[in-house]
Coordinates of C-alpha atoms and ligand atoms in Angstrom, one line a residue:
M1 CA -105.2 149.3 -212.8
L2 CA -105.1 151.1 -209.5
V3 CA -108.5 152.0 -208.0
I4 CA -108.5 154.6 -205.2
G5 CA -111.4 154.3 -202.7
G6 CA -112.7 151.1 -201.1
G7 CA -116.5 151.9 -201.0
I8 CA -118.9 150.1 -203.1
S9 CA -118.0 152.1 -206.3
G10 CA -114.3 151.2 -206.1
A11 CA -115.2 147.6 -205.1
G12 CA -117.3 147.3 -208.3
I13 CA -114.6 148.7 -210.5
A14 CA -112.0 146.4 -209.0
L15 CA -114.3 143.4 -209.4
V16 CA -115.1 144.0 -213.1
C17 CA -111.5 144.7 -213.9
A18 CA -110.3 141.6 -212.0
L19 CA -112.9 139.5 -213.7
A20 CA -111.7 140.8 -217.1
G21 CA -108.2 139.6 -216.2
K22 CA -106.6 143.1 -215.7
R23 CA -103.9 143.3 -213.0
T24 CA -105.8 145.3 -210.3
A25 CA -105.1 146.9 -207.0
L26 CA -107.4 148.9 -204.7
I27 CA -106.6 151.1 -201.9
E28 CA -108.8 152.5 -199.0
Q29 CA -107.6 155.1 -196.6
R30 CA -109.6 153.9 -193.7
D31 CA -111.6 150.7 -193.4
F32 CA -113.5 149.3 -196.5
G33 CA -117.0 150.8 -196.8
S34 CA -116.4 152.9 -193.8
A35 CA -117.6 156.2 -195.5
T36 CA -120.9 156.5 -197.5
S37 CA -121.1 152.9 -198.3
S38 CA -122.0 151.9 -194.8
R39 CA -124.5 154.7 -194.4
S40 CA -127.1 154.2 -197.0
S41 CA -130.7 153.2 -196.7
K42 CA -129.6 149.7 -197.8
L43 CA -132.1 149.6 -200.7
V44 CA -131.4 147.9 -203.9
H45 CA -134.0 149.7 -206.0
G46 CA -135.2 151.4 -209.1
G47 CA -136.2 154.4 -207.0
I48 CA -140.0 154.7 -207.0
R49 CA -139.8 158.5 -206.4
Y50 CA -137.8 159.1 -209.6
L51 CA -141.0 157.7 -211.4
S52 CA -142.9 160.8 -210.4
Q53 CA -139.9 163.0 -211.5
L54 CA -140.4 161.1 -214.9
D55 CA -136.7 160.2 -214.9
L56 CA -137.5 156.9 -216.6
P57 CA -134.0 156.1 -217.8
M58 CA -132.8 156.3 -214.1
V59 CA -135.6 154.1 -212.9
M60 CA -135.0 151.6 -215.7
E61 CA -131.4 151.4 -214.9
G62 CA -132.1 151.0 -211.2
V63 CA -134.7 148.2 -211.8
R64 CA -132.4 146.3 -214.2
E65 CA -129.4 146.5 -211.8
R66 CA -131.7 145.4 -208.9
E67 CA -132.6 142.3 -210.9
R68 CA -128.9 141.7 -211.8
L69 CA -127.8 141.9 -208.1
L70 CA -130.6 139.6 -207.0
S71 CA -129.4 137.0 -209.4
L72 CA -125.6 137.5 -208.8
F73 CA -125.6 138.0 -205.0
P74 CA -128.6 135.8 -204.0
S75 CA -127.3 135.3 -200.5
L76 CA -127.0 139.0 -199.8
V77 CA -129.6 140.8 -201.9
E78 CA -133.2 139.9 -201.0
P79 CA -136.6 141.1 -202.2
L80 CA -138.3 143.5 -199.9
A81 CA -142.0 144.4 -199.8
F82 CA -143.0 148.1 -199.5
L83 CA -146.2 149.0 -197.9
L84 CA -147.4 152.4 -199.2
P85 CA -150.2 153.8 -197.1
L86 CA -152.1 156.8 -198.4
Y87 CA -154.0 159.3 -196.3
K88 CA -156.6 162.0 -196.9
G89 CA -155.2 165.4 -197.1
L90 CA -151.7 164.5 -198.6
K91 CA -150.5 167.2 -200.9
R92 CA -148.2 165.2 -203.2
P93 CA -147.8 161.6 -202.1
L94 CA -144.7 160.1 -203.6
G95 CA -144.0 163.4 -205.3
M96 CA -147.0 163.0 -207.6
P97 CA -147.8 166.1 -209.7
S98 CA -150.3 168.3 -207.7
F99 CA -152.7 168.5 -210.7
I100 CA -153.8 164.9 -210.3
P101 CA -157.0 165.1 -208.3
S102 CA -157.0 163.0 -205.2
A103 CA -159.8 160.8 -206.5
L104 CA -157.4 159.6 -209.3
R105 CA -154.4 159.2 -207.2
G106 CA -154.9 155.5 -206.4
L107 CA -155.4 154.7 -210.2
S108 CA -152.3 156.8 -211.1
L109 CA -150.2 155.1 -208.5
R110 CA -151.3 151.6 -209.8
I111 CA -150.5 152.7 -213.4
G112 CA -147.0 154.0 -212.0
L113 CA -146.3 150.7 -210.2
R114 CA -147.3 148.7 -213.3
C115 CA -144.7 150.9 -215.3
Y116 CA -142.2 150.2 -212.5
E117 CA -142.7 146.4 -212.9
A118 CA -142.7 146.6 -216.7
L119 CA -139.3 148.4 -216.7
S120 CA -137.8 145.2 -215.3
M121 CA -138.5 143.6 -218.8
G122 CA -140.5 140.8 -217.4
T123 CA -137.8 139.7 -214.9
Q124 CA -139.7 140.8 -211.8
T125 CA -142.1 138.1 -210.6
Q126 CA -143.7 139.7 -207.6
K127 CA -146.4 142.1 -208.6
H128 CA -147.8 145.1 -206.7
A129 CA -151.3 144.7 -205.0
A130 CA -153.9 146.9 -203.4
L131 CA -154.4 146.0 -199.8
R132 CA -157.5 146.1 -197.6
A133 CA -157.2 148.4 -194.6
E134 CA -157.1 145.3 -192.2
E135 CA -154.3 143.8 -194.4
A136 CA -152.2 147.0 -194.2
F137 CA -152.6 147.4 -190.4
A138 CA -151.8 143.7 -189.9
L139 CA -148.4 144.3 -191.7
A140 CA -147.8 147.6 -189.8
P141 CA -150.0 147.9 -186.8
F142 CA -148.3 151.1 -185.7
L143 CA -149.6 153.2 -188.6
K144 CA -152.2 155.9 -187.9
R145 CA -155.7 154.9 -188.6
D146 CA -157.3 158.4 -188.9
E147 CA -157.7 159.7 -192.3
F148 CA -156.4 156.4 -193.8
E149 CA -157.5 156.1 -197.4
R150 CA -155.9 153.1 -199.0
A151 CA -152.6 151.1 -199.2
L152 CA -150.5 149.4 -201.9
L153 CA -147.8 146.8 -201.6
Y154 CA -145.0 146.7 -204.1
Y155 CA -141.6 145.1 -204.3
D156 CA -137.9 146.2 -204.5
A157 CA -134.9 144.7 -202.8
Q158 CA -132.5 145.2 -199.8
A159 CA -128.9 144.4 -199.0
D160 CA -126.6 145.3 -196.3
D161 CA -124.3 147.8 -197.9
V162 CA -121.0 146.9 -196.1
A163 CA -121.7 143.2 -196.7
L164 CA -122.1 143.9 -200.4
T165 CA -118.9 146.0 -200.5
L166 CA -117.0 143.3 -198.7
A167 CA -118.3 140.6 -201.0
A168 CA -117.4 142.5 -204.1
L169 CA -113.9 143.0 -202.7
R170 CA -113.6 139.3 -201.7
A171 CA -114.6 138.2 -205.2
S172 CA -112.1 140.6 -206.8
R173 CA -109.4 139.1 -204.6
R174 CA -110.4 135.7 -205.7
H175 CA -109.8 136.8 -209.3
G176 CA -106.4 138.2 -208.5
A177 CA -107.0 141.8 -207.3
V178 CA -104.7 143.1 -204.5
V179 CA -106.7 145.2 -202.0
A180 CA -105.4 147.1 -199.0
N181 CA -107.1 149.2 -196.4
H182 CA -105.6 152.0 -194.2
L183 CA -103.5 153.1 -197.2
R184 CA -104.2 156.6 -198.3
A185 CA -103.4 158.1 -201.7
D186 CA -101.5 161.3 -200.9
R187 CA -99.8 162.5 -204.1
F188 CA -99.9 161.6 -207.8
L189 CA -96.7 160.6 -209.6
V190 CA -96.7 162.5 -212.8
D191 CA -94.6 161.9 -215.8
S192 CA -94.8 164.4 -218.8
G193 CA -98.1 165.7 -217.5
K194 CA -99.5 162.2 -217.2
V195 CA -100.6 160.5 -213.9
V196 CA -98.5 157.3 -213.7
G197 CA -99.1 156.3 -210.2
I198 CA -99.4 157.5 -206.6
E199 CA -97.5 158.0 -203.4
A200 CA -99.6 156.5 -200.6
Y201 CA -99.2 156.6 -196.8
D202 CA -99.6 153.3 -195.0
D203 CA -101.2 154.1 -191.7
L204 CA -100.4 150.8 -190.2
A205 CA -96.8 150.6 -191.0
K206 CA -96.5 154.4 -190.7
K207 CA -94.6 154.9 -193.9
A208 CA -95.0 156.1 -197.5
L209 CA -94.8 153.9 -200.6
E210 CA -95.2 154.3 -204.3
V211 CA -97.6 152.5 -206.5
R212 CA -97.3 152.7 -210.3
A213 CA -100.2 151.8 -212.6
A214 CA -101.1 152.2 -216.3
H215 CA -104.5 153.4 -215.3
V216 CA -105.4 155.2 -212.0
V217 CA -109.1 155.6 -211.0
N218 CA -110.5 158.1 -208.5
A219 CA -113.4 156.3 -206.9
T220 CA -113.4 158.2 -203.7
G221 CA -117.0 159.2 -203.5
V222 CA -117.5 162.6 -201.9
F223 CA -113.8 162.9 -201.5
A224 CA -113.3 162.8 -205.3
K225 CA -113.0 166.6 -205.6
N226 CA -110.2 166.8 -202.9
L227 CA -108.2 163.9 -204.6
A228 CA -108.7 165.5 -208.1
A229 CA -107.3 168.8 -206.9
L230 CA -103.9 167.0 -206.3
A231 CA -103.6 166.0 -209.9
P232 CA -102.8 168.3 -212.8
R233 CA -105.7 169.5 -215.0
S234 CA -108.4 167.6 -213.2
D235 CA -111.4 169.4 -212.2
V236 CA -114.3 167.6 -210.5
H237 CA -117.6 169.2 -209.3
L238 CA -119.7 167.4 -206.7
L239 CA -122.6 168.5 -204.5
P240 CA -122.3 166.5 -201.3
S241 CA -125.7 165.9 -199.7
K242 CA -126.2 164.7 -196.2
G243 CA -128.6 161.9 -195.3
V244 CA -129.4 160.9 -191.7
H245 CA -131.0 157.7 -190.4
L246 CA -132.2 156.9 -187.0
V247 CA -132.0 153.3 -185.8
L248 CA -135.2 152.5 -183.8
S249 CA -136.1 149.7 -181.5
P250 CA -138.7 147.3 -182.9
S251 CA -140.7 147.2 -179.7
K252 CA -143.3 149.8 -180.9
L253 CA -142.5 149.4 -184.6
R254 CA -143.0 145.7 -185.3
L255 CA -142.2 145.0 -188.9
S256 CA -141.7 141.6 -190.5
S257 CA -138.1 141.2 -191.7
N258 CA -139.1 141.5 -195.4
T259 CA -141.6 144.4 -195.3
S260 CA -140.8 148.1 -195.1
V261 CA -143.1 151.1 -195.0
V262 CA -143.0 154.1 -197.2
L263 CA -143.8 157.4 -195.5
P264 CA -145.5 158.9 -198.6
E265 CA -144.7 162.6 -198.2
T266 CA -142.2 164.7 -196.3
S267 CA -142.5 168.4 -195.7
D268 CA -139.7 169.1 -198.1
G269 CA -141.5 167.2 -200.9
R270 CA -139.7 163.8 -200.7
I271 CA -140.6 160.4 -199.3
A272 CA -139.0 158.5 -196.3
F273 CA -139.0 154.9 -195.2
L274 CA -139.1 152.6 -192.2
I275 CA -136.9 149.7 -193.1
P276 CA -136.1 146.5 -191.3
W277 CA -132.4 146.1 -190.7
M278 CA -130.4 144.1 -188.2
G279 CA -133.6 143.3 -186.2
R280 CA -134.2 147.0 -185.8
V281 CA -136.0 149.6 -187.8
L282 CA -134.3 152.3 -189.9
L283 CA -136.1 155.7 -190.2
G284 CA -134.6 157.9 -193.0
T285 CA -133.7 159.7 -194.6
T286 CA -132.9 163.4 -194.9
D287 CA -131.5 165.1 -197.9
S288 CA -129.7 168.4 -197.6
P289 CA -126.7 170.1 -199.2
F290 CA -123.6 169.6 -196.9
E291 CA -120.6 171.8 -196.4
G292 CA -118.1 170.8 -193.8
D293 CA -115.7 168.1 -192.8
L294 CA -116.4 165.2 -195.2
S295 CA -114.6 162.6 -193.0
E296 CA -117.0 162.6 -189.9
P297 CA -120.6 163.5 -190.9
M298 CA -122.8 163.4 -187.8
A299 CA -126.6 163.9 -187.4
T300 CA -127.6 167.0 -185.7
Q301 CA -130.4 167.5 -183.1
A302 CA -132.4 169.3 -185.6
E303 CA -132.2 166.5 -188.1
V304 CA -133.2 164.0 -185.5
R305 CA -136.2 166.1 -184.4
S306 CA -137.2 166.6 -188.0
L307 CA -137.1 162.9 -188.9
L308 CA -139.2 162.1 -185.9
S309 CA -141.9 164.6 -186.7
E310 CA -142.0 163.5 -190.4
A311 CA -142.5 160.0 -189.2
E312 CA -145.1 160.8 -186.5
R313 CA -147.4 162.3 -189.2
F314 CA -148.1 158.7 -190.2
L315 CA -147.8 156.9 -186.9
G316 CA -150.3 156.0 -184.3
I317 CA -147.6 155.7 -181.7
K318 CA -145.1 158.3 -180.3
I319 CA -141.3 157.5 -180.7
E320 CA -139.6 158.4 -177.5
R321 CA -135.9 158.8 -176.5
P322 CA -135.6 155.1 -175.2
D323 CA -136.8 153.9 -178.7
I324 CA -133.9 155.5 -180.5
L325 CA -130.9 153.1 -180.3
G326 CA -128.6 155.1 -182.6
H327 CA -128.1 157.2 -185.7
F328 CA -125.8 157.6 -188.6
A329 CA -125.2 160.2 -191.3
G330 CA -123.8 159.7 -194.8
L331 CA -122.8 161.9 -197.7
R332 CA -124.2 161.4 -201.2
P333 CA -121.6 162.1 -203.9
L334 CA -124.0 163.9 -206.2
V335 CA -122.7 165.0 -209.6
F336 CA -122.7 168.7 -210.4
E337 CA -123.6 169.3 -214.0
A338 CA -122.2 172.7 -214.9
S339 CA -123.8 172.6 -218.3
K340 CA -127.3 172.1 -216.9
K341 CA -129.4 174.4 -214.9
Q342 CA -128.6 173.1 -211.4
E343 CA -131.4 172.0 -209.2
T344 CA -131.4 173.9 -205.9
A345 CA -132.9 171.0 -203.8
S346 CA -130.3 168.1 -203.5
S347 CA -133.2 165.7 -203.5
R348 CA -133.9 166.6 -207.1
V349 CA -130.2 166.2 -208.3
S350 CA -129.8 163.1 -210.4
R351 CA -128.2 160.0 -208.8
K352 CA -126.8 159.1 -212.2
H353 CA -123.1 158.3 -212.2
K354 CA -120.6 159.9 -214.5
I355 CA -117.1 158.8 -215.7
V356 CA -114.8 161.7 -216.5
R357 CA -111.4 161.2 -218.0
S358 CA -109.1 164.2 -217.4
P359 CA -106.2 165.2 -219.7
S360 CA -103.8 163.9 -217.1
G361 CA -105.1 160.4 -217.8
L362 CA -106.7 160.1 -214.3
T363 CA -110.3 158.7 -214.5
H364 CA -112.9 159.9 -212.0
V365 CA -116.0 157.8 -211.3
L366 CA -118.5 160.1 -209.8
G367 CA -122.0 159.8 -208.3
G368 CA -124.1 156.7 -208.6
K369 CA -125.9 154.4 -206.1
L370 CA -125.3 151.3 -204.2
T371 CA -127.7 149.6 -206.6
T372 CA -125.8 150.5 -209.8
F373 CA -122.3 149.6 -208.5
L374 CA -121.7 146.8 -211.0
L375 CA -122.9 149.0 -213.9
M376 CA -120.5 151.7 -212.7
G377 CA -117.7 149.0 -212.8
L378 CA -118.7 148.0 -216.3
D379 CA -119.0 151.6 -217.6
T380 CA -115.5 152.4 -216.1
F381 CA -114.1 149.3 -217.9
R382 CA -115.7 150.4 -221.2
A383 CA -114.2 153.9 -220.8
L384 CA -110.7 152.6 -220.0
F385 CA -110.5 149.8 -222.5
P386 CA -112.5 150.8 -225.4
G387 CA -113.1 148.0 -227.9
Q388 CA -112.5 145.3 -225.2
K389 CA -115.3 143.0 -224.2
P390 CA -116.3 143.5 -220.5
P391 CA -116.8 140.3 -218.4
D392 CA -120.0 138.4 -218.8
L393 CA -121.7 138.8 -215.5
K394 CA -123.8 135.7 -215.5
T395 CA -122.6 133.3 -212.8
P396 CA -123.6 134.1 -209.2
I397 CA -120.7 135.9 -207.5
E398 CA -122.0 135.3 -204.0
P399 CA -124.2 132.1 -204.0
K400 CA -126.1 130.9 -201.0
P401 CA -124.1 128.5 -198.8
K402 CA -125.8 125.0 -198.8
P403 CA -127.8 124.4 -195.6
E404 CA -126.4 120.8 -195.4
W405 CA -123.0 122.2 -195.3
L406 CA -123.8 124.5 -192.4
K407 CA -125.4 121.7 -190.4
T408 CA -122.1 119.7 -190.5
K409 CA -120.5 122.4 -188.5
G410 CA -122.6 121.5 -185.5
V411 CA -123.6 125.1 -184.7
T412 CA -126.7 125.5 -182.7
L413 CA -128.2 128.6 -184.0
S414 CA -132.0 129.0 -185.0
A415 CA -132.8 128.9 -188.7
S416 CA -133.7 132.7 -188.6
A417 CA -130.3 133.4 -187.0
V418 CA -128.5 131.4 -189.7
Q419 CA -130.5 133.3 -192.3
A420 CA -129.5 136.6 -190.7
L421 CA -125.9 135.6 -190.8
I422 CA -126.1 134.5 -194.4
R423 CA -127.5 138.0 -195.4
L424 CA -124.2 139.4 -194.0
Y425 CA -121.6 136.8 -194.8
G426 CA -123.0 135.2 -197.9
A427 CA -120.9 132.4 -199.4
D428 CA -118.3 133.0 -196.6
T429 CA -120.7 132.1 -193.8
P430 CA -119.1 128.6 -193.5
R431 CA -115.9 130.4 -192.4
L432 CA -117.7 132.1 -189.5
F433 CA -119.2 128.7 -188.6
D434 CA -115.7 127.2 -188.5
I435 CA -114.7 129.8 -186.0
L436 CA -117.8 129.1 -183.8
A437 CA -116.9 125.3 -184.0
E438 CA -113.4 125.9 -183.1
S439 CA -113.9 128.4 -180.3
P440 CA -117.4 127.8 -178.7
S441 CA -116.5 130.5 -176.1
L442 CA -116.9 133.1 -178.9
A443 CA -120.6 132.2 -179.3
T444 CA -121.3 134.6 -176.5
P445 CA -122.3 137.4 -176.2
L446 CA -125.0 136.6 -178.6
L447 CA -126.6 139.9 -179.7
D448 CA -130.4 139.5 -179.8
G449 CA -130.0 135.7 -179.5
T450 CA -128.8 135.7 -183.2
R451 CA -125.4 137.3 -183.7
P452 CA -122.3 136.0 -182.2
V453 CA -120.5 139.3 -182.3
L454 CA -117.1 138.1 -181.1
A455 CA -117.0 135.3 -183.6
E456 CA -117.9 137.7 -186.3
A457 CA -115.2 140.1 -185.2
L458 CA -112.7 137.3 -185.4
Y459 CA -113.9 136.4 -188.8
H460 CA -113.4 140.0 -190.1
I461 CA -109.9 140.1 -188.5
R462 CA -108.8 136.7 -190.0
Y463 CA -110.5 136.9 -193.4
G464 CA -111.7 140.5 -193.9
M465 CA -108.5 142.6 -193.2
A466 CA -110.2 144.3 -190.1
V467 CA -107.5 145.9 -188.1
D468 CA -109.0 148.6 -185.9
V469 CA -111.5 149.1 -183.1
R470 CA -113.6 151.6 -184.8
G471 CA -113.7 149.7 -188.1
L472 CA -114.8 146.6 -186.3
L473 CA -117.4 148.3 -183.9
E474 CA -118.8 150.7 -186.5
T475 CA -118.3 149.5 -190.0
R476 CA -118.2 145.7 -189.6
L477 CA -120.5 144.8 -186.7
R478 CA -122.6 148.1 -186.7
L479 CA -122.7 148.0 -182.9
A480 CA -122.0 151.8 -182.9
W481 CA -125.4 152.4 -184.4
I482 CA -127.6 149.5 -183.2
L483 CA -126.8 149.3 -179.5
P484 CA -127.5 152.1 -177.0
D485 CA -124.0 151.6 -175.6
H486 CA -122.6 151.7 -179.1
G487 CA -120.7 148.5 -178.4
V488 CA -118.6 149.9 -175.6
G489 CA -119.6 146.8 -173.5
V490 CA -117.5 144.5 -175.9
L491 CA -114.7 147.1 -176.4
D492 CA -112.3 145.1 -174.1
A493 CA -113.0 141.8 -175.7
I494 CA -112.6 143.3 -179.2
M495 CA -109.2 144.8 -178.1
G496 CA -108.3 141.3 -176.8
L497 CA -108.9 139.7 -180.2
L498 CA -107.0 142.4 -182.0
Q499 CA -104.1 141.9 -179.6
K500 CA -104.1 138.1 -179.8
E501 CA -104.6 137.8 -183.5
L502 CA -102.6 140.6 -184.8
G503 CA -100.1 141.2 -182.0
M504 CA -101.1 144.9 -181.8
P505 CA -99.5 146.6 -178.9
P506 CA -101.8 147.4 -175.9
Q507 CA -100.9 151.1 -175.8
A508 CA -102.0 151.5 -179.4
L509 CA -105.2 149.7 -178.7
Q510 CA -105.8 151.8 -175.7
A511 CA -105.5 155.0 -177.7
Q512 CA -108.0 153.6 -180.2
A513 CA -110.4 152.6 -177.4
S514 CA -110.2 156.1 -175.9
A515 CA -111.0 157.7 -179.3
Y516 CA -113.8 155.3 -179.7
R517 CA -115.3 156.3 -176.3
T518 CA -115.1 159.9 -177.3
Y519 CA -116.9 159.2 -180.5
A520 CA -119.6 157.3 -178.7
A521 CA -120.1 160.2 -176.3
R522 CA -120.5 162.5 -179.3
M523 CA -123.2 160.3 -180.7
D524 CA -125.0 160.4 -177.3
A525 CA -124.8 164.1 -177.2
V526 CA -126.8 164.5 -180.3
L527 CA -129.7 162.8 -178.6
E528 CA -129.6 164.8 -175.4
G529 CA -132.9 166.5 -174.9
V530 CA -134.6 164.7 -177.9
Ligands
LIG601 C1 -128.2 158.7 -196.7 C2 -127.9 157.9 -197.9 C3 -128.8 156.9 -198.3 C4 -128.5 156.1 -199.4 N1 -129.4 155.1 -199.7 C5 -129.1 154.4 -200.9 C6 -130.0 153.3 -201.2 O1 -130.9 152.9 -200.4 N2 -129.8 152.7 -202.3 C7 -128.8 153.0 -203.2 O2 -128.6 152.3 -204.2 N3 -127.9 154.0 -202.9 C8 -128.1 154.6 -201.8 N4 -127.2 155.7 -201.4 C9 -126.1 156.0 -202.3 C10 -124.9 155.1 -202.0 O3 -124.8 154.8 -200.6 C11 -123.6 155.8 -202.5 O4 -123.8 156.1 -203.8 C12 -122.5 154.8 -202.4 O5 -122.3 154.3 -201.1 C13 -121.1 155.6 -202.7 O6 -120.1 154.7 -202.7 P1 -118.7 155.2 -203.0 O7 -117.8 154.1 -203.1 O8 -118.7 156.0 -204.3 O9 -118.2 156.2 -201.9 P2 -117.7 155.9 -200.5 O10 -118.4 154.7 -199.9 O11 -117.7 157.2 -199.7 O12 -116.2 155.4 -200.7 C14 -115.2 156.2 -201.0 C15 -113.9 155.7 -200.3 O13 -112.8 156.5 -200.7 C16 -111.9 156.5 -199.6 N5 -110.9 157.6 -199.8 C17 -111.0 158.9 -200.0 N6 -109.9 159.5 -200.2 C18 -109.0 158.5 -200.3 C19 -107.6 158.5 -200.5 N7 -106.9 159.7 -200.7 N8 -106.9 157.4 -200.5 C20 -107.5 156.2 -200.3 N9 -108.9 156.2 -200.1 C21 -109.6 157.3 -200.1 C22 -112.9 156.9 -198.5 O14 -112.3 156.6 -197.2 C23 -114.1 156.1 -198.7 O15 -114.1 154.8 -198.1 C24 -127.5 156.4 -200.3 C25 -126.6 157.4 -199.8 C26 -126.8 158.1 -198.6 C27 -125.8 159.2 -198.2

């Protein structure tokens, strides 16, 4: 089995196939998770808004997968409460049909939430509740009070998307898979019209190599169409859709780490969220068809302004430039269904995944969600090996490390800091603590008093195959998006670690650092004048 693409979809396929005992390899052209799988809203959810679109199979699939991920990755996937405030004058909160009179909206929402819970088939324990105004404002004091009507609280879950991708890859390696990053599939090896492998370019060794496999899977997300075009008789249709998030300082938007806020209506008929993440608040997202360079999506000034004005409809505070720490944009690999009447708004195109086997033998795994990555892996397995039993996914893949074990490491971090690290490193947290115990000097700088970023970088270099400056600062540590200096302040220290651990030549590192500074300046330019 050769899986091309090291985002969450490829990681899920590799994991399922490795667990089933298949000889599995996965290649990724940049760093693992660096494309869409680091740029999601980080929600593991059924998708409350698909409920009003009456896409019940989609909601049910998401809810079941959420429950599965909560039980298989208990260290990384955590329940998250959603505060849903409703205001007078909303046209279609949560995309609710406009014929429902506003007096019946509260009741319809409660019925909807009850269905949402029922779709978990009894596995969801936390039930939604109606809140009194003072309870709602205690959870989110920054919400607008004028025209407030009522609020509800319901439950879904959250996970760091990169942490989940890396955990799935770790587990697939534990079960024998071989994974490689910075290795790009460039050409298919074809024998009698059938794909029998690929020629890949190794960006680290700067040379080409051949990989042969009985089954080749294209799991390259929005890039799937480009890769398919290189194979004989393989047509793939995708509708890339761009989604932007702003990363906001929590100073005016104080949210508890396990509560988020639903912005019940946007001007283009969707919903948006304020989500706690990395001690900050994510505001997102947008949803618009995208044409352009797939490899470097970036927010535009217009998108930043529009997100701010959507949020301010529901806020009693004003978000100003210093409150914006960063931003990121991702591309959804939405499936284009030629047979169906295509929706014009990308927000209404289904998030369902699709597995297409082309006559060349190449298998394309298209669409999907972070939430459904294991199901995508299972469905790919079933398509490739009909009649064979997929692995039983019952035992936790990423259990919580035992607190007693962590204590023996003698690391003096607060309980909440340890919790935040477990959310990122899961069952591998003890390795990070070993690094801290070995090199106490790496405990500083301590971002927000909780994250020892240099020790984390060393962990990713030693155990996570991180080999480049941008991969570390953006994808692994997220400093590109969560710090106003984008992590430029620790650039030299990161380069020092890469040089010491991997023997990377200083000139090559300098070139990477200079490219990183240019990228950081481009991100700043987007916010000029906002
Ligand atoms: C704004 C936004 C918000 C979202 N929010 C959520 C959410 O809250 N919950 C949820 O469940 N889902 C969410 N999603 C959806 C989810 O993020 C995506 O479905 C998922 O990340 C796609 O993963 P992927 O592995 O298919 O693609 P990617 O993560 O893009 O991975 C594909 C990989 O293939 C690699 N690649 C491409 N070409 C080659 C080649 N020739 N050789 C080798 N490698 C190659 C790329 O470098 C890339 O890393 C969101 C998506 C977006 C854009």
